[in-house]
């Protein structure tokens, strides 16, 4: 469509074209543009929201970096303090041994002083007798003869008198590392704060989750689960056997288990194996359920539950940690990455009751034969 002057309107070239007055055509064209701009404005809105979300991400990334840096420094300061204490203890042991063995040598030296004095006196007397005139020599001969017959036993140096250098330096790094196990814990599952609902909060070591007193301002990144009160473990599994224990305490409600990576994270999905959830639940202090499958009863309320995942055999089993009694087992076929799942459930009557805690396991050093 293009504007035409009055003369052009009568031209043969425009004889078969549709022609309408300017005051009628322009409003219709503008209306068409207004309609066409609706999806563009919507797209602008989407991009603006995405830009704002990225800005929130940037702010949260800086916060995460600062907080993580602080935690790293704290942990390494603990290591440095441990190493410093260990160094001081080992240097103190060395100084103590040095003091003990120097004192031993001092006592030995003092014990040799009198025999040395006696021997020096004997040698002086005999030499004096030898240098005397013959008559005097003969007169002192018997005394000199008695003196020259020394009955003192040879001195003996004590064994083990030197510093046991091998004891202080042998496998020093290994023995310090071995002792470090007393202060170091290993937790088989670490909770992922990037998947955590905004109404939850984590411990500094990422092993304990509880309901937050106030909703946190955190970005809505793709990994985050925004429905419910949920978070996942930081590591997913695609093969092998894996296990971890969850301390439940006296919490009257919770959900634990595993989920597949592709679960819907922004809206609630099917809470069952068909929806990618293999979990058990406690509600109302005594109602147990295998999510989406069946209800069941327990003779006693477990305070800690062991979760065992056998990916290759398609099994997720739950046991009471106190006596290893079996609670429930899911049998299925896993086709994607599987993550540990935790839900401390809402507050009961406005109270934030307890937390879910991943239990640490003992670590031992085995010396190869």
XYZ file of C-alpha atoms in Angstrom:
369
model
C 0.000 0.000 0.000
C 1.302 3.431 -0.897
C -0.046 6.993 -1.050
C -1.224 8.389 -4.433
C -1.852 11.932 -5.514
C -5.153 12.855 -7.200
C -3.576 12.904 -10.665
C -2.019 9.438 -10.192
C -5.382 8.033 -9.148
C -6.681 8.541 -12.713
C -3.591 7.033 -14.298
C -4.005 3.885 -16.378
C -1.362 2.200 -14.224
C -3.685 2.201 -11.199
C -6.893 1.352 -13.081
C -7.158 -2.132 -11.490
C -5.855 -1.190 -7.972
C -8.031 -0.750 -4.900
C -7.970 2.859 -3.785
C -9.364 4.324 -0.555
C -9.148 7.722 1.086
C -6.120 8.454 3.282
C -8.224 9.187 6.372
C -9.732 5.699 6.136
C -6.590 3.719 5.302
C -4.240 5.100 7.972
C -6.325 4.199 11.066
C -6.748 0.642 9.805
C -3.027 0.329 9.150
C -2.144 1.753 12.575
C -4.596 -0.630 14.200
C -2.866 -3.490 12.410
C 0.498 -2.383 13.745
C -0.885 -2.113 17.273
C -2.088 -5.679 17.024
C 1.214 -6.835 15.537
C 3.116 -5.151 18.382
C 1.363 -7.197 21.087
C 3.645 -10.289 20.746
C 6.684 -7.976 20.400
C 5.794 -6.219 23.658
C 5.239 -9.610 25.268
C 8.648 -10.688 24.041
C 10.147 -7.461 25.445
C 8.501 -8.206 28.766
C 9.968 -11.726 28.766
C 13.456 -10.437 27.942
C 13.178 -7.710 30.587
C 12.164 -10.252 33.217
C 15.015 -12.540 32.126
C 17.462 -9.616 32.378
C 16.189 -8.789 35.868
C 16.480 -12.450 36.855
C 20.071 -12.513 35.577
C 20.794 -9.430 37.665
C 19.395 -11.273 40.712
C 21.557 -14.252 39.758
C 24.621 -12.003 39.607
C 23.896 -10.560 43.042
C 23.312 -14.034 44.468
C 26.491 -15.372 42.819
C 28.505 -12.655 44.565
C 26.796 -13.486 47.865
C 27.492 -17.205 47.353
C 31.136 -16.518 46.500
C 31.659 -14.344 49.576
C 29.910 -16.777 51.885
C 31.715 -19.782 50.395
C 35.056 -17.986 50.635
C 34.382 -17.292 54.295
C 33.526 -20.955 54.925
C 36.645 -22.148 53.075
C 38.832 -19.821 55.145
C 37.173 -21.059 58.335
C 37.753 -24.705 57.426
C 41.367 -24.120 56.427
C 41.934 -22.147 59.619
C 40.780 -25.241 61.501
C 43.277 -27.310 59.496
C 46.037 -24.797 60.185
C 45.175 -24.775 63.888
C 45.190 -28.574 63.959
C 48.569 -28.690 62.181
C 49.973 -25.998 64.458
C 48.810 -27.867 67.557
C 50.224 -31.094 66.145
C 53.541 -29.391 65.342
C 53.773 -27.920 68.829
C 52.947 -31.281 70.414
C 55.596 -33.098 68.370
C 58.224 -30.434 68.998
C 57.383 -30.593 72.708
C 57.847 -34.390 72.620
C 61.204 -33.907 70.891
C 62.323 -31.313 73.448
C 61.203 -33.575 76.295
C 63.220 -36.474 74.892
C 66.199 -34.151 74.373
C 65.937 -32.977 77.981
C 65.629 -36.518 79.344
C 68.552 -37.876 77.369
C 70.779 -34.871 78.047
C 70.046 -35.334 81.733
C 70.953 -39.009 81.381
C 74.263 -38.027 79.809
C 74.823 -35.435 82.517
C 74.313 -38.073 85.199
C 76.677 -40.409 83.376
C 79.309 -37.689 83.054
C 79.041 -36.969 86.771
C 79.356 -40.683 87.539
C 82.627 -40.770 85.524
C 84.142 -37.752 87.316
C 85.326 -39.613 90.473
C 86.952 -42.553 88.600
C 88.735 -40.088 86.334
C 90.030 -38.171 89.338
C 91.187 -41.422 90.951
C 92.907 -42.576 87.775
C 94.634 -39.211 87.320
C 95.868 -39.337 90.923
C 97.149 -42.882 90.406
C 98.996 -41.960 87.201
C 100.541 -38.903 88.854
C 101.711 -40.917 91.854
C 103.206 -43.696 89.704
C 104.930 -41.212 87.392
C 106.317 -39.409 90.446
C 107.598 -42.716 91.813
C 109.284 -43.561 88.479
C 110.999 -40.207 88.371
C 112.291 -40.461 91.941
C 115.790 -41.585 92.915
C 116.400 -45.305 93.080
C 116.298 -45.475 96.851
C 113.015 -43.558 96.954
C 111.636 -45.641 94.050
C 112.357 -48.859 95.923
C 110.881 -47.416 99.066
C 107.602 -46.592 97.211
C 107.684 -49.610 94.945
C 105.086 -51.674 96.806
C 102.661 -48.761 96.951
C 103.182 -48.040 93.241
C 102.754 -51.726 92.440
C 99.414 -51.721 94.249
C 98.307 -48.565 92.456
C 99.230 -49.863 88.999
C 96.900 -52.822 89.413
C 93.697 -50.964 88.389
C 90.503 -52.838 89.287
C 88.036 -50.358 87.800
C 85.696 -51.860 85.186
C 85.481 -50.225 81.773
C 82.683 -47.674 81.579
C 79.604 -48.506 79.504
C 77.576 -46.024 77.520
C 73.824 -46.544 77.895
C 71.985 -47.970 74.852
C 69.223 -45.885 73.367
C 70.919 -42.743 74.558
C 70.526 -40.862 71.285
C 67.376 -39.101 70.053
C 64.985 -41.554 68.400
C 64.933 -39.600 65.137
C 62.986 -42.327 63.342
C 60.184 -42.071 65.907
C 59.820 -38.335 65.317
C 60.273 -38.244 61.538
C 59.231 -41.689 60.315
C 55.984 -41.486 58.255
C 55.380 -38.110 59.856
C 52.893 -36.878 57.251
C 50.998 -40.172 57.284
C 50.725 -40.253 61.077
C 49.521 -36.654 61.188
C 46.981 -37.451 58.456
C 45.925 -40.572 60.344
C 45.325 -38.535 63.470
C 43.470 -35.899 61.461
C 40.710 -38.447 60.914
C 39.667 -37.842 64.512
C 38.657 -34.303 63.572
C 37.507 -34.872 59.964
C 34.069 -36.174 59.040
C 32.876 -37.596 55.734
C 29.246 -37.280 54.718
C 28.106 -39.469 51.784
C 25.472 -36.949 50.662
C 25.921 -33.181 50.479
C 22.788 -31.068 50.109
C 22.587 -28.740 47.106
C 21.543 -25.162 48.038
C 20.891 -24.383 44.349
C 17.919 -26.782 44.391
C 16.554 -25.607 47.739
C 13.138 -24.064 48.216
C 13.206 -20.478 49.490
C 11.486 -21.520 52.746
C 14.362 -23.814 53.747
C 17.779 -23.105 55.231
C 20.955 -25.193 55.350
C 23.744 -25.650 57.852
C 27.155 -24.243 56.914
C 28.482 -27.722 56.090
C 25.464 -28.465 53.832
C 24.436 -31.601 55.751
C 21.384 -30.368 57.675
C 18.138 -28.784 56.402
C 15.322 -27.207 58.346
C 12.450 -24.822 57.696
C 13.503 -21.191 57.627
C 11.958 -18.657 59.972
C 11.485 -16.319 56.992
C 11.389 -16.843 53.237
C 14.771 -16.232 51.651
C 15.360 -13.989 48.664
C 17.078 -16.359 46.249
C 17.051 -16.531 42.436
C 14.656 -18.786 40.586
C 17.356 -20.679 38.702
C 16.352 -23.685 36.539
C 17.654 -26.233 39.072
C 15.650 -24.811 41.980
C 12.492 -26.611 43.107
C 10.004 -23.875 43.837
C 6.981 -25.929 44.881
C 6.813 -27.463 48.335
C 9.708 -27.541 50.787
C 12.192 -29.614 48.869
C 15.878 -29.908 48.027
C 18.122 -32.530 46.461
C 21.545 -33.970 47.065
C 24.363 -32.302 45.152
C 25.477 -35.513 43.405
C 23.345 -37.687 41.158
C 23.951 -41.346 40.370
C 23.773 -43.280 37.096
C 25.182 -46.615 38.280
C 26.384 -48.575 41.284
C 25.307 -48.890 44.922
C 24.973 -45.882 47.199
C 23.709 -45.410 50.745
C 23.236 -42.694 53.356
C 21.504 -42.253 56.697
C 19.121 -39.449 57.583
C 18.609 -38.388 61.202
C 14.897 -37.660 61.702
C 14.696 -37.042 65.427
C 11.137 -36.555 66.651
C 9.877 -34.793 63.529
C 6.160 -35.587 63.023
C 6.365 -35.218 59.227
C 9.011 -35.706 56.538
C 9.677 -37.193 53.119
C 12.951 -38.811 52.049
C 14.111 -40.978 49.152
C 15.337 -40.419 45.602
C 14.031 -38.704 42.460
C 14.998 -38.682 38.808
C 16.680 -35.608 37.358
C 13.824 -34.696 35.002
C 11.127 -34.139 37.655
C 9.097 -30.970 37.229
C 10.724 -28.343 39.446
C 8.366 -25.373 39.194
C 4.987 -27.105 39.603
C 4.041 -30.190 41.594
C 4.103 -33.392 39.590
C 2.941 -36.948 40.184
C 4.335 -37.898 43.603
C 4.978 -41.525 42.669
C 7.462 -43.737 40.779
C 5.610 -42.878 37.552
C 6.418 -39.240 38.196
C 10.051 -40.011 39.032
C 9.679 -40.123 42.860
C 10.745 -43.128 44.959
C 10.114 -41.794 48.457
C 8.599 -42.713 51.795
C 6.645 -40.246 53.902
C 5.563 -39.659 57.467
C 2.498 -37.502 58.116
C 0.646 -36.587 61.322
C 3.265 -38.254 63.491
C 2.291 -41.842 62.605
C 0.925 -42.215 59.065
C 3.537 -43.813 56.800
C 3.279 -44.065 53.026
C 5.378 -45.243 50.113
C 4.783 -42.300 47.777
C 2.105 -43.095 45.198
C 2.094 -46.817 46.025
C 0.788 -47.880 49.424
C 0.378 -47.051 53.098
C 2.218 -49.116 55.693
C 2.659 -49.316 59.444
C 5.768 -49.551 61.647
C 6.024 -51.059 65.116
C 8.059 -48.104 66.277
C 8.897 -44.668 65.002
C 12.432 -44.642 63.531
C 14.693 -41.771 64.575
C 17.102 -42.447 61.733
C 16.576 -44.121 58.358
C 19.138 -45.650 56.038
C 18.485 -45.232 52.306
C 20.121 -47.743 49.958
C 20.101 -47.197 46.192
C 21.092 -50.028 43.862
C 20.879 -48.274 40.513
C 21.779 -51.238 38.311
C 19.193 -53.533 39.926
C 16.559 -50.790 40.096
C 16.055 -50.912 43.863
C 15.573 -48.230 46.521
C 15.380 -49.676 50.031
C 14.729 -48.076 53.415
C 15.844 -49.441 56.801
C 15.572 -48.378 60.437
C 19.183 -47.472 61.250
C 18.945 -48.582 64.877
C 18.420 -52.279 64.161
C 18.651 -52.522 60.346
C 15.004 -53.656 60.174
C 13.520 -53.379 56.682
C 10.896 -50.678 56.095
C 10.121 -50.679 52.350
C 11.713 -51.361 48.948
C 10.822 -49.904 45.560
C 11.659 -51.976 42.482
C 11.810 -50.196 39.147
C 14.045 -49.484 36.138
C 16.130 -46.313 36.222
C 16.881 -44.640 32.917
C 18.376 -41.320 34.015
C 20.378 -39.687 36.792
C 18.967 -40.238 40.288
C 19.310 -37.704 43.134
C 18.754 -38.011 46.914
C 15.548 -36.190 47.919
C 14.606 -34.429 51.168
C 11.505 -32.644 52.406
C 11.384 -31.554 56.083
C 7.680 -30.725 55.588
C 5.805 -27.650 56.799
C 5.632 -26.188 60.239
C 3.227 -27.905 62.602
C 0.917 -25.447 64.367
C 3.309 -22.642 63.393
C 6.320 -24.336 65.000
C 9.497 -25.234 63.145
C 10.052 -28.727 64.470
C 13.448 -30.282 64.010
C 15.635 -30.828 60.984
C 16.770 -33.541 58.590
C 20.437 -34.320 59.152
C 22.689 -36.428 56.915
C 24.702 -38.662 59.238
C 28.501 -38.685 58.842
C 30.324 -41.981 58.491
C 33.610 -42.997 60.057
C 36.702 -42.966 57.892
C 39.624 -45.319 58.537
C 43.051 -45.617 56.985
C 43.989 -49.167 56.052
C 47.694 -49.889 55.652
C 48.440 -52.098 52.671
C 50.170 -55.360 53.490
